[in-house]
XYZ file of C-alpha atoms in Angstrom:
709
model
C -31.509 -11.001 -22.104
C -29.382 -9.583 -19.308
C -28.840 -5.850 -18.808
C -25.741 -4.243 -17.271
C -25.258 -0.554 -16.466
C -21.701 0.894 -16.525
C -20.993 4.292 -14.905
C -17.560 5.864 -15.534
C -16.495 9.380 -16.511
C -13.856 7.869 -18.833
C -15.163 7.023 -22.306
C -12.190 4.689 -22.828
C -13.082 2.678 -19.704
C -16.720 2.418 -20.847
C -15.577 0.843 -24.137
C -13.169 -1.568 -22.417
C -15.692 -2.766 -19.806
C -18.410 -3.132 -22.487
C -16.053 -5.305 -24.541
C -15.244 -7.445 -21.473
C -18.985 -7.884 -20.781
C -19.536 -9.092 -24.347
C -17.063 -11.884 -23.654
C -18.973 -12.839 -20.482
C -22.387 -13.126 -22.141
C -22.994 -12.730 -25.922
C -26.576 -11.507 -25.391
C -25.588 -8.941 -22.768
C -27.306 -5.578 -23.221
C -24.996 -2.796 -21.938
C -26.089 0.717 -20.986
C -23.217 3.194 -20.411
C -23.307 6.543 -18.589
C -20.531 9.065 -17.988
C -22.309 10.740 -15.057
C -23.965 9.124 -12.016
C -26.979 11.475 -12.339
C -27.809 10.178 -15.832
C -27.537 6.607 -14.619
C -29.806 7.221 -11.591
C -32.426 8.870 -13.797
C -32.446 5.864 -16.137
C -32.472 3.326 -13.292
C -35.631 4.860 -11.828
C -37.541 3.586 -14.867
C -35.710 0.355 -15.658
C -34.537 -2.918 -14.114
C -31.002 -4.299 -14.499
C -29.011 -7.403 -13.621
C -25.683 -5.745 -12.728
C -24.221 -2.271 -12.114
C -20.501 -1.481 -12.609
C -19.306 1.886 -11.303
C -16.009 3.722 -10.947
C -15.204 4.875 -7.393
C -13.620 8.240 -8.201
C -15.894 10.445 -10.367
C -15.998 14.265 -10.549
C -19.577 14.840 -9.430
C -20.275 11.910 -7.134
C -18.131 9.141 -5.643
C -18.911 5.484 -6.273
C -19.922 5.071 -2.610
C -22.493 7.903 -2.749
C -23.806 6.644 -6.102
C -24.202 3.147 -4.594
C -26.183 4.597 -1.669
C -28.560 6.367 -4.108
C -28.991 3.180 -6.128
C -29.879 1.167 -3.031
C -32.600 3.713 -2.285
C -34.399 2.722 -5.518
C -36.958 -0.045 -4.780
C -36.094 -2.037 -7.905
C -32.344 -1.869 -7.163
C -32.254 -2.971 -3.520
C -30.601 -6.309 -4.316
C -28.951 -5.616 -7.685
C -25.214 -6.541 -7.479
C -22.910 -3.514 -7.657
C -19.242 -3.912 -8.689
C -17.036 -0.962 -7.644
C -13.826 -0.369 -9.617
C -11.167 1.632 -7.806
C -7.484 2.503 -8.024
C -7.280 2.952 -4.251
C -5.392 0.161 -2.391
C -6.408 1.610 0.990
C -9.137 -0.601 2.551
C -10.952 2.455 4.003
C -12.322 3.282 0.538
C -13.600 -0.292 0.207
C -15.238 -0.181 3.626
C -17.017 3.056 2.689
C -18.335 1.468 -0.503
C -19.274 -1.748 1.341
C -21.264 0.170 3.926
C -23.035 1.981 1.097
C -24.127 -1.370 -0.334
C -21.399 -2.457 -2.789
C -21.255 -6.174 -3.625
C -17.676 -6.594 -4.848
C -14.515 -4.646 -5.824
C -11.864 -4.662 -8.532
C -8.559 -2.766 -8.576
C -7.370 -0.994 -11.720
C -5.807 -1.716 -14.086
C -8.495 -4.344 -14.804
C -7.354 -7.885 -15.570
C -9.907 -9.454 -17.950
C -9.109 -12.908 -16.544
C -10.275 -11.697 -13.101
C -13.069 -9.448 -14.428
C -15.035 -12.218 -16.202
C -15.455 -14.682 -13.263
C -16.287 -11.805 -10.892
C -19.065 -10.639 -13.239
C -20.392 -14.203 -13.728
C -20.539 -14.722 -9.945
C -22.406 -11.441 -9.460
C -24.881 -12.343 -12.220
C -25.492 -15.701 -10.509
C -25.995 -13.848 -7.227
C -28.574 -11.626 -8.948
C -30.326 -14.734 -10.311
C -30.561 -16.165 -6.768
C -31.817 -12.865 -5.374
C -34.382 -12.503 -8.169
C -35.584 -16.041 -7.523
C -35.832 -15.251 -3.804
C -37.882 -12.131 -4.588
C -40.203 -14.141 -6.816
C -40.554 -16.727 -4.078
C -41.328 -14.008 -1.577
C -43.973 -12.519 -3.856
C -45.438 -15.957 -4.426
C -45.443 -16.532 -0.686
C -47.106 -13.163 -0.147
C -49.808 -14.018 -2.663
C -50.292 -17.456 -1.173
C -50.474 -15.997 2.310
C -53.118 -13.596 1.048
C -54.892 -16.626 -0.274
C -54.473 -18.256 3.118
C -56.148 -15.244 4.725
C -58.964 -15.630 2.243
C -59.181 -19.298 3.169
C -58.976 -18.899 6.932
C -62.676 -19.565 7.263
C -61.991 -22.875 5.573
C -59.170 -23.491 8.068
C -61.606 -23.012 10.888
C -63.966 -25.442 9.142
C -61.089 -27.999 8.946
C -60.517 -27.450 5.198
C -56.766 -27.680 5.826
C -56.087 -30.038 2.957
C -56.618 -27.339 0.344
C -54.337 -24.850 2.148
C -51.637 -27.498 2.594
C -51.702 -28.164 -1.164
C -51.077 -24.464 -1.842
C -48.375 -24.024 0.808
C -46.554 -27.201 -0.199
C -45.758 -25.574 -3.533
C -43.906 -22.646 -1.885
C -40.047 -23.007 -1.718
C -39.885 -21.864 1.904
C -40.291 -23.531 5.294
C -43.871 -22.832 6.460
C -45.532 -24.107 9.600
C -48.225 -23.107 12.103
C -48.438 -23.670 15.852
C -51.220 -23.203 18.364
C -50.942 -20.974 21.431
C -49.334 -23.810 23.397
C -46.609 -24.190 20.801
C -47.959 -27.446 19.413
C -47.419 -27.838 15.688
C -50.609 -27.628 13.626
C -49.135 -28.224 10.161
C -45.879 -28.032 8.160
C -45.371 -27.787 4.428
C -43.507 -30.304 2.277
C -40.475 -28.017 1.803
C -39.837 -27.904 5.567
C -40.108 -31.663 5.775
C -37.528 -32.043 2.998
C -35.110 -29.680 4.749
C -35.330 -30.660 8.440
C -37.313 -33.940 8.420
C -40.707 -34.896 9.750
C -39.693 -35.077 13.428
C -38.180 -31.589 13.697
C -40.059 -29.205 15.976
C -39.467 -25.550 16.724
C -38.521 -24.758 20.291
C -40.512 -22.258 22.328
C -39.138 -18.798 21.634
C -39.701 -15.519 23.575
C -40.288 -13.910 20.187
C -43.492 -15.969 19.805
C -45.248 -13.777 22.357
C -43.870 -10.642 20.671
C -45.392 -11.808 17.387
C -48.760 -12.458 19.025
C -48.782 -8.971 20.563
C -47.690 -7.235 17.353
C -51.340 -6.478 16.424
C -51.340 -7.223 12.718
C -47.604 -6.733 12.191
C -45.010 -9.390 11.458
C -41.861 -10.066 13.474
C -38.816 -10.902 11.303
C -35.279 -12.020 12.158
C -32.370 -14.124 10.889
C -31.647 -17.520 12.417
C -29.489 -20.586 11.903
C -31.174 -23.986 11.461
C -29.459 -27.367 11.041
C -30.908 -29.484 8.247
C -31.489 -33.203 8.572
C -27.902 -33.954 7.438
C -26.489 -31.746 10.213
C -25.440 -28.828 7.979
C -26.109 -25.327 9.320
C -28.221 -23.105 7.055
C -29.247 -19.458 7.369
C -32.927 -18.472 7.170
C -34.911 -15.247 7.266
C -37.867 -16.079 9.481
C -41.177 -14.200 9.830
C -43.680 -14.869 12.588
C -47.265 -13.630 12.275
C -50.219 -14.123 14.569
C -52.872 -16.540 13.177
C -56.484 -15.422 13.873
C -59.861 -17.096 13.680
C -62.843 -15.560 11.893
C -63.562 -13.482 14.965
C -60.137 -11.923 15.005
C -58.939 -13.854 18.062
C -55.336 -15.077 17.961
C -55.257 -18.848 17.856
C -51.602 -19.474 16.973
C -48.591 -18.471 14.911
C -47.813 -18.709 11.199
C -44.026 -19.108 10.740
C -42.276 -18.683 7.385
C -38.521 -19.212 6.862
C -36.844 -18.279 3.548
C -33.303 -19.635 3.085
C -30.577 -16.939 2.792
C -27.502 -19.167 3.142
C -25.902 -18.065 -0.146
C -26.460 -14.395 0.646
C -24.866 -14.769 4.088
C -21.883 -16.564 2.559
C -21.459 -13.741 0.061
C -21.614 -11.201 2.886
C -19.029 -13.188 4.849
C -16.711 -13.280 1.827
C -17.028 -9.515 1.362
C -16.399 -8.913 5.064
C -13.338 -11.163 4.975
C -12.012 -9.321 1.916
C -12.564 -5.986 3.658
C -10.640 -7.069 6.767
C -7.930 -9.309 5.291
C -5.035 -8.989 2.888
C -5.699 -10.822 -0.377
C -2.097 -11.934 -0.923
C -1.330 -13.425 2.518
C -4.860 -13.838 3.979
C -3.587 -12.053 7.099
C -5.693 -9.394 8.829
C -5.088 -6.033 7.159
C -4.509 -2.480 8.449
C -8.258 -1.867 8.816
C -8.675 -4.990 10.968
C -5.656 -4.057 13.097
C -6.930 -0.526 13.605
C -10.382 -1.817 14.607
C -8.755 -4.231 17.093
C -6.726 -1.399 18.612
C -9.756 0.889 18.803
C -11.783 -1.790 20.598
C -8.946 -2.594 22.992
C -7.711 0.950 23.686
C -10.683 3.210 23.034
C -13.409 0.713 23.923
C -15.067 0.132 27.256
C -13.188 -2.998 28.373
C -12.152 -2.739 32.028
C -9.462 -3.200 33.153
C -7.261 -2.291 30.192
C -4.761 -4.981 29.226
C -1.107 -4.100 28.468
C 0.188 -5.289 25.118
C 3.079 -4.839 22.684
C 2.725 -3.634 19.101
C 5.579 -4.675 16.768
C 5.811 -2.667 13.525
C 7.880 -4.768 11.081
C 9.365 -3.558 7.778
C 11.435 -5.864 5.565
C 14.882 -4.510 4.685
C 15.755 -4.006 1.002
C 12.568 -5.699 -0.178
C 12.605 -3.394 -3.200
C 15.727 -5.145 -4.482
C 13.849 -8.462 -4.524
C 10.950 -6.926 -6.462
C 13.192 -5.086 -8.912
C 15.885 -7.711 -9.242
C 13.779 -10.888 -9.383
C 10.323 -9.571 -10.251
C 7.060 -9.023 -8.411
C 6.219 -12.722 -8.554
C 9.192 -13.522 -6.303
C 8.331 -10.493 -4.148
C 4.798 -11.807 -3.597
C 6.050 -15.299 -2.806
C 8.515 -13.834 -0.306
C 5.742 -11.877 1.418
C 3.664 -15.062 1.689
C 6.627 -16.966 3.136
C 7.311 -14.160 5.635
C 3.669 -14.169 6.754
C 3.839 -17.927 7.391
C 6.984 -17.606 9.527
C 5.469 -14.772 11.541
C 2.322 -16.811 12.209
C 4.439 -19.751 13.344
C 6.360 -17.506 15.750
C 3.402 -16.070 17.695
C 1.382 -17.441 20.566
C -2.296 -18.370 20.442
C -4.296 -15.161 20.701
C -1.595 -12.918 19.196
C -2.528 -11.024 16.025
C -0.340 -10.961 12.907
C -1.362 -8.402 10.260
C -0.040 -7.153 6.937
C -0.244 -3.367 6.801
C 0.604 -3.096 3.099
C 3.694 -3.391 0.898
C 6.452 -5.046 2.926
C 5.106 -3.887 6.308
C 3.672 -6.247 8.933
C 2.490 -5.861 12.527
C 2.151 -8.191 15.511
C 0.042 -7.617 18.628
C 1.038 -9.471 21.802
C -1.080 -9.271 24.933
C 0.287 -9.174 28.486
C 3.626 -7.552 27.578
C 4.510 -4.753 30.004
C 7.854 -3.388 28.763
C 10.380 -3.431 25.939
C 12.560 -5.641 28.128
C 9.804 -8.269 27.888
C 9.230 -7.586 24.181
C 12.897 -7.531 23.139
C 13.507 -11.334 23.092
C 10.499 -11.842 20.834
C 11.603 -9.019 18.503
C 15.054 -10.599 18.301
C 13.466 -13.974 17.555
C 11.453 -12.429 14.702
C 14.596 -10.991 13.173
C 16.454 -14.283 13.496
C 13.585 -16.113 11.795
C 13.496 -13.633 8.925
C 17.280 -13.738 8.462
C 17.136 -17.458 7.760
C 17.197 -17.727 3.927
C 13.925 -18.316 2.109
C 14.000 -20.845 -0.732
C 11.518 -19.778 -3.409
C 11.270 -21.805 -6.604
C 14.787 -23.103 -6.055
C 16.266 -19.643 -5.488
C 17.629 -18.638 -2.074
C 16.549 -15.173 -0.882
C 17.929 -13.522 2.268
C 16.330 -10.626 4.105
C 16.095 -9.012 7.527
C 13.706 -6.635 9.258
C 13.565 -3.278 11.005
C 11.185 -3.455 13.980
C 9.659 -0.632 15.990
C 7.957 -1.494 19.283
C 5.342 0.348 21.351
C 3.926 -0.822 24.681
C 0.373 0.065 25.712
C -0.491 2.132 27.714
C 2.920 3.811 28.137
C 3.670 4.586 24.473
C 0.272 5.819 23.316
C -3.199 6.523 24.613
C -4.995 5.783 21.334
C -4.824 3.371 18.422
C -3.477 6.100 16.153
C -0.704 7.079 18.583
C 0.440 3.490 19.078
C 0.696 2.847 15.332
C 2.348 6.198 14.648
C 4.906 5.787 17.428
C 5.746 2.202 16.434
C 6.262 3.465 12.878
C 8.622 6.183 14.166
C 10.637 3.611 16.110
C 10.868 1.399 13.014
C 12.196 4.303 10.917
C 14.797 5.019 13.584
C 16.055 1.442 13.075
C 16.140 2.068 9.297
C 18.140 5.257 9.821
C 20.736 3.408 11.910
C 21.539 0.630 9.474
C 18.408 -1.584 9.482
C 18.217 -5.146 10.862
C 17.225 -4.575 14.478
C 14.525 -3.518 16.911
C 13.998 -0.340 18.922
C 11.404 0.816 21.428
C 9.596 4.087 20.938
C 11.054 6.994 22.925
C 9.681 10.542 23.270
C 12.657 12.022 21.406
C 11.434 10.252 18.270
C 8.215 12.240 18.424
C 10.228 15.410 18.947
C 12.296 14.539 15.877
C 9.114 13.900 13.896
C 7.752 17.307 14.891
C 11.065 18.876 13.882
C 10.805 17.076 10.565
C 7.348 18.561 10.040
C 8.700 22.020 10.892
C 11.560 21.616 8.434
C 9.145 20.318 5.800
C 7.012 23.427 6.250
C 10.024 25.757 5.943
C 11.316 23.908 2.889
C 8.176 24.712 0.897
C 9.241 28.328 0.412
C 13.014 27.975 0.694
C 13.596 28.051 -3.063
C 11.447 31.152 -3.511
C 13.325 32.828 -0.650
C 16.672 31.964 -2.305
C 17.922 30.202 0.837
C 19.915 27.428 -0.843
C 23.603 27.681 -1.672
C 26.159 25.331 -3.233
C 29.481 24.538 -1.600
C 32.226 22.808 -3.546
C 34.851 20.277 -2.458
C 37.958 19.882 -4.659
C 38.843 16.648 -6.440
C 42.599 16.175 -6.963
C 44.632 14.251 -9.538
C 47.122 12.220 -7.464
C 49.662 12.138 -10.299
C 49.872 15.943 -10.736
C 48.446 17.259 -7.472
C 46.197 19.581 -9.482
C 42.510 20.189 -8.923
C 40.660 18.617 -11.854
C 37.113 18.923 -10.511
C 34.824 19.905 -7.654
C 31.765 18.204 -6.221
C 28.747 20.484 -5.775
C 27.258 20.002 -2.284
C 23.928 21.525 -1.313
C 23.562 23.703 1.801
C 20.508 25.477 3.239
C 20.881 28.872 4.816
C 17.631 28.802 6.820
C 15.669 31.710 8.216
C 17.429 31.163 11.555
C 20.734 32.034 9.852
C 22.463 28.671 10.301
C 23.935 26.903 7.266
C 22.589 23.342 7.311
C 24.082 20.325 5.594
C 21.919 17.880 3.611
C 21.555 15.486 6.539
C 19.235 18.067 8.117
C 16.792 18.397 5.223
C 17.525 16.326 2.114
C 15.578 13.222 3.161
C 12.597 15.407 4.030
C 12.856 17.152 0.667
C 12.958 13.763 -1.075
C 9.664 12.830 0.617
C 7.995 16.102 -0.402
C 7.062 17.673 -3.715
C 10.062 20.019 -4.095
C 12.804 17.487 -4.874
C 12.547 17.835 -8.661
C 12.650 21.649 -8.412
C 15.624 21.421 -6.051
C 17.482 19.105 -8.455
C 16.934 21.541 -11.321
C 18.175 24.425 -9.144
C 21.339 22.483 -8.192
C 22.049 21.433 -11.781
C 21.477 24.938 -13.189
C 23.628 26.709 -10.578
C 26.412 24.112 -10.788
C 26.507 24.508 -14.586
C 26.646 28.305 -14.277
C 29.509 27.957 -11.805
C 31.341 25.621 -14.158
C 31.073 28.257 -16.872
C 32.457 30.910 -14.487
C 35.437 28.712 -13.571
C 36.135 27.994 -17.238
C 36.208 31.743 -17.856
C 38.322 32.809 -14.858
C 40.665 29.899 -14.046
C 43.803 29.093 -15.972
C 42.686 25.473 -16.359
C 38.941 24.770 -16.323
C 37.734 22.230 -13.776
C 34.729 19.992 -14.164
C 31.777 20.200 -11.811
C 30.314 17.035 -10.294
C 26.592 17.026 -9.415
C 24.510 14.700 -7.232
C 20.822 14.430 -8.191
C 17.974 12.535 -6.532
C 16.631 9.167 -7.661
C 13.389 10.945 -8.651
C 15.194 12.908 -11.363
C 16.996 9.841 -12.697
C 13.604 8.116 -13.056
C 12.338 10.908 -15.333
C 11.712 9.574 -18.848
C 13.035 12.861 -20.294
C 15.999 13.254 -17.955
C 18.552 13.675 -20.740
C 16.537 16.534 -22.254
C 16.521 18.294 -18.887
C 20.306 17.984 -18.429
C 21.129 19.011 -21.995
C 18.725 21.973 -21.961
C 20.049 23.334 -18.649
C 23.725 22.891 -19.582
C 23.177 24.550 -22.973
C 21.305 27.469 -21.415
C 24.204 27.937 -18.991
C 26.758 27.638 -21.804
C 28.738 24.849 -20.114
C 30.917 22.570 -22.188
C 29.376 19.145 -21.560
C 32.743 17.456 -20.932
C 33.018 19.642 -17.786
C 29.806 18.162 -16.300
C 29.802 14.921 -14.291
C 26.605 13.366 -12.909
C 26.867 11.172 -9.799
C 24.439 8.331 -9.122
C 24.486 5.675 -6.432
C 24.517 1.938 -6.945
C 20.971 1.759 -5.518
C 19.744 4.140 -8.223
C 21.622 2.147 -10.859
C 20.049 -1.119 -9.702
C 16.436 0.043 -9.755
C 16.420 1.509 -13.278
C 15.147 0.034 -16.537
C 16.157 0.099 -20.215
C 14.761 3.611 -20.723
C 17.095 4.915 -18.018
C 20.117 3.324 -19.688
C 19.178 4.827 -23.035
C 18.947 8.245 -21.374
C 22.397 7.812 -19.790
C 23.972 6.589 -23.045
C 22.527 9.625 -24.815
C 24.107 11.950 -22.241
C 27.494 10.242 -22.571
C 27.306 10.567 -26.343
C 27.107 14.332 -25.817
C 30.181 14.284 -23.556
C 28.556 14.265 -20.085
C 30.579 12.174 -17.604
C 28.950 9.596 -15.285
C 30.233 8.623 -11.834
C 29.068 5.902 -9.431
C 28.998 7.390 -5.922
C 29.577 5.354 -2.718
C 30.842 2.482 -4.852
C 31.229 -0.811 -3.007
C 28.201 -0.387 -0.712
C 25.520 -1.475 -3.192
C 24.779 -4.315 -5.578
C 26.154 -3.238 -8.941
C 26.736 -6.016 -11.429
C 29.434 -6.088 -14.099
C 26.751 -6.252 -16.794
C 25.178 -3.008 -15.611
C 28.509 -1.226 -15.221
C 29.911 -2.276 -18.576
C 26.595 -1.503 -20.276
C 26.601 2.022 -18.856
C 30.339 2.695 -19.411
C 30.871 4.948 -16.386
C 33.763 7.421 -16.192
C 34.453 7.426 -12.431
C 34.106 4.971 -9.544
C 33.983 6.822 -6.203
C 35.082 4.561 -3.350
C 32.867 5.017 -0.291
C 34.451 6.752 2.707
C 33.702 3.763 4.967
C 36.485 1.793 3.208
C 38.921 4.705 3.549
C 38.341 4.964 7.313
C 39.221 1.302 7.706
C 42.326 1.147 5.525
C 44.201 -0.426 8.427
C 42.060 -3.531 7.931
C 43.355 -5.967 5.318
C 39.840 -6.595 3.977
C 39.281 -2.887 3.301
C 42.564 -2.303 1.483
C 41.803 -5.424 -0.557
C 38.412 -3.994 -1.489
C 40.072 -0.735 -2.557
C 42.609 -2.618 -4.709
C 39.783 -4.634 -6.242
C 37.795 -1.498 -7.108
C 40.911 0.113 -8.570
C 41.490 -2.968 -10.752
C 37.847 -2.886 -11.819
C 38.166 0.803 -12.699
C 41.217 0.099 -14.801
C 39.385 -2.706 -16.606
C 36.454 -0.369 -17.289
C 38.825 2.435 -18.363
C 37.366 4.565 -15.546
C 38.941 6.882 -12.985
C 38.933 5.669 -9.363
C 38.341 8.420 -6.808
C 38.747 7.902 -3.053
C 36.325 9.935 -0.922
C 36.970 11.192 2.611
C 40.785 11.227 2.529
C 41.990 12.960 5.702
C 45.609 11.921 6.359
C 48.830 11.672 4.365
C 49.084 8.004 5.409
C 45.700 7.258 3.851
C 46.757 9.090 0.702
C 49.890 6.991 0.279
C 47.993 3.743 0.804
C 45.345 4.769 -1.730
C 47.918 5.817 -4.283
C 49.661 2.453 -3.821
C 46.338 0.617 -4.166
C 45.793 2.162 -7.616
C 43.520 5.200 -6.973
C 44.264 8.092 -9.327
C 41.862 10.721 -7.869
C 41.068 11.781 -4.301
C 38.716 14.031 -2.394
C 38.606 14.865 1.297
C 39.632 17.155 4.115
C 43.323 16.535 3.433
C 42.887 18.677 0.295
C 40.029 20.938 1.306
C 36.609 21.029 2.902
C 33.399 22.098 1.108
C 33.447 25.893 0.626
C 31.645 28.454 -1.489
C 32.721 28.793 -5.109
C 34.694 32.048 -4.672
C 36.812 30.553 -1.855
C 37.521 27.443 -3.892
C 38.612 29.564 -6.887
C 41.087 31.465 -4.676
C 42.466 28.188 -3.329
C 42.828 26.739 -6.836
C 44.751 29.797 -8.072
C 47.254 29.430 -5.201
C 47.666 25.678 -5.588
C 51.036 24.591 -6.981
C 53.089 21.408 -6.912
C 51.946 17.974 -5.902
C 51.841 18.489 -2.125
C 48.731 16.930 -0.493
C 48.050 20.250 1.168
C 48.211 22.182 -2.097
C 44.587 23.224 -1.543
C 44.411 25.219 1.728
C 42.158 23.614 4.315
C 39.397 26.111 5.082
C 37.842 25.550 8.490
C 34.482 23.774 8.442
C 33.451 22.116 11.680
C 30.580 20.190 10.043
C 31.958 17.342 7.984
C 28.894 16.792 5.850
C 28.832 15.643 2.267
């Protein structure tokens, strides 16, 4: 009967893993513990075949628990399977160094769990057999000591009969290195004519004074296959205690070394693409930059991030995403020279190391070639997928004095490419680091900005082109920082989205916009609706509709006066739960608008299924109305809006000429500096009260030198 110990602070996990083990072996005896201390106490008195442990536990991590287990004499070779939710290889390396045998990522797939467990049980069988062989060898060697007098008296036949039964290579040589005898096992492995070569370690073994000298070595068998052995050399003495030769024992450890090699490969390589991983890349950089090699060699580090990879994963599924990553890795490997390193850092990020590159001017042609290769469509299971890449480049030693600096600076350069439209390559420059430090400063100030009441909403009017009247206003967030300046969202919103305050900020915006809508309904002759932009994080909330309805009801706002704006990107990445939440809001009267329409990947099925109220044409099309393509796009969106029974609002209207073109193209709403810039609520109310007629300038333009949205 086999015995397995499971250690996990989750009772549910203990039941699941126990059930999985029952499927592996019907006679499996399972012992479960919720604390590592209980398990260690039990293991001190018992022997097991396998240990399964969670990595993250309250009192002791899986790595520390593994180290304690390895300290127990009876558990030195017991296979240990570590289960972790951490993708980062550093956690695996820590567990591997502590003595872990294998890893599994949660959630556990039973189809992967069962073969892993069977392999580890086989490994334990081999190790147990090796221990038994070692004990047998030890006993037989003790017998050989007892029989050494008979050896001296030429009674070698009896000793040979004993040693021939041991499953290890055993031989003895005299002081000149001549072979005295070999056992049958050695003859079967390497043949009768094989002889050990003279080794400097022979003298060390003779001088060890009663101690053995042990080491690992590689020996080719008689078929030419390399095998790994653990060899022990001990001085052979006569009855008078004088050394007369060497006794050499070699136990095969080939399977163990293969298992170690597999674990090392897994620790240093990405499982999906088989490329070196972030840990391997970092170790390479540390050796090259921080090591003692002289002179230091210049090299280029390319940090590569696929553009819009998320749309492949979300639109086609993770299977296609994985296949695309594998195809990308193959193209990158085909593009590099011999000696270059291609690594996958995680997700859709890759890196390439190229030696003997001294400047970005030398690196630029290769970066351009990478992008051209990745822009060529990939055909996966008959489906054509197009992509591109954003590439940041650092050159050692000019762009970083350490491995960490080079990676960090290449990452900064890559994000600068992302911020400027993707699909390109940029070298690292010092101003990027300055911008990163500024981002950290802003992030720090943002943490307390809500508590300090530093945020304010500005509103930009939305005009009905048929009547010239203001029918709504878009709420736009501003930050009045400690320095006194009023900052637009471009200065802080992306940083807020990457921090933990975005949800709180969304709730603040929604609550204050609703309160302002109530105030306008009370004080203006005709109430105007308020349009609110919220982050993708809020739209992903499974209880988003409850949040919106609760806040609007607390404020007392009539729901038909509230319009929520979402981008096409947000629309694309959502699931059925999101659509149910949106349909629920619309059933209560809340309006939905698609912002920046025309720049994303909305499909008719998604739009018709959501039944939006407003399509907001992105400002980039308005700026280029002189181009026939752009005015055609505007007409097309207007026709689509009419078909969907939705309003079509043009953003960023600045001239009367643009207004006339948009009106002729079929737009019925407009927003932009021609009608008014974003201002505080009180100023907008004054402007609305004085607005009469259908003149484009009916809303007074209030000076605002920062044209931010």
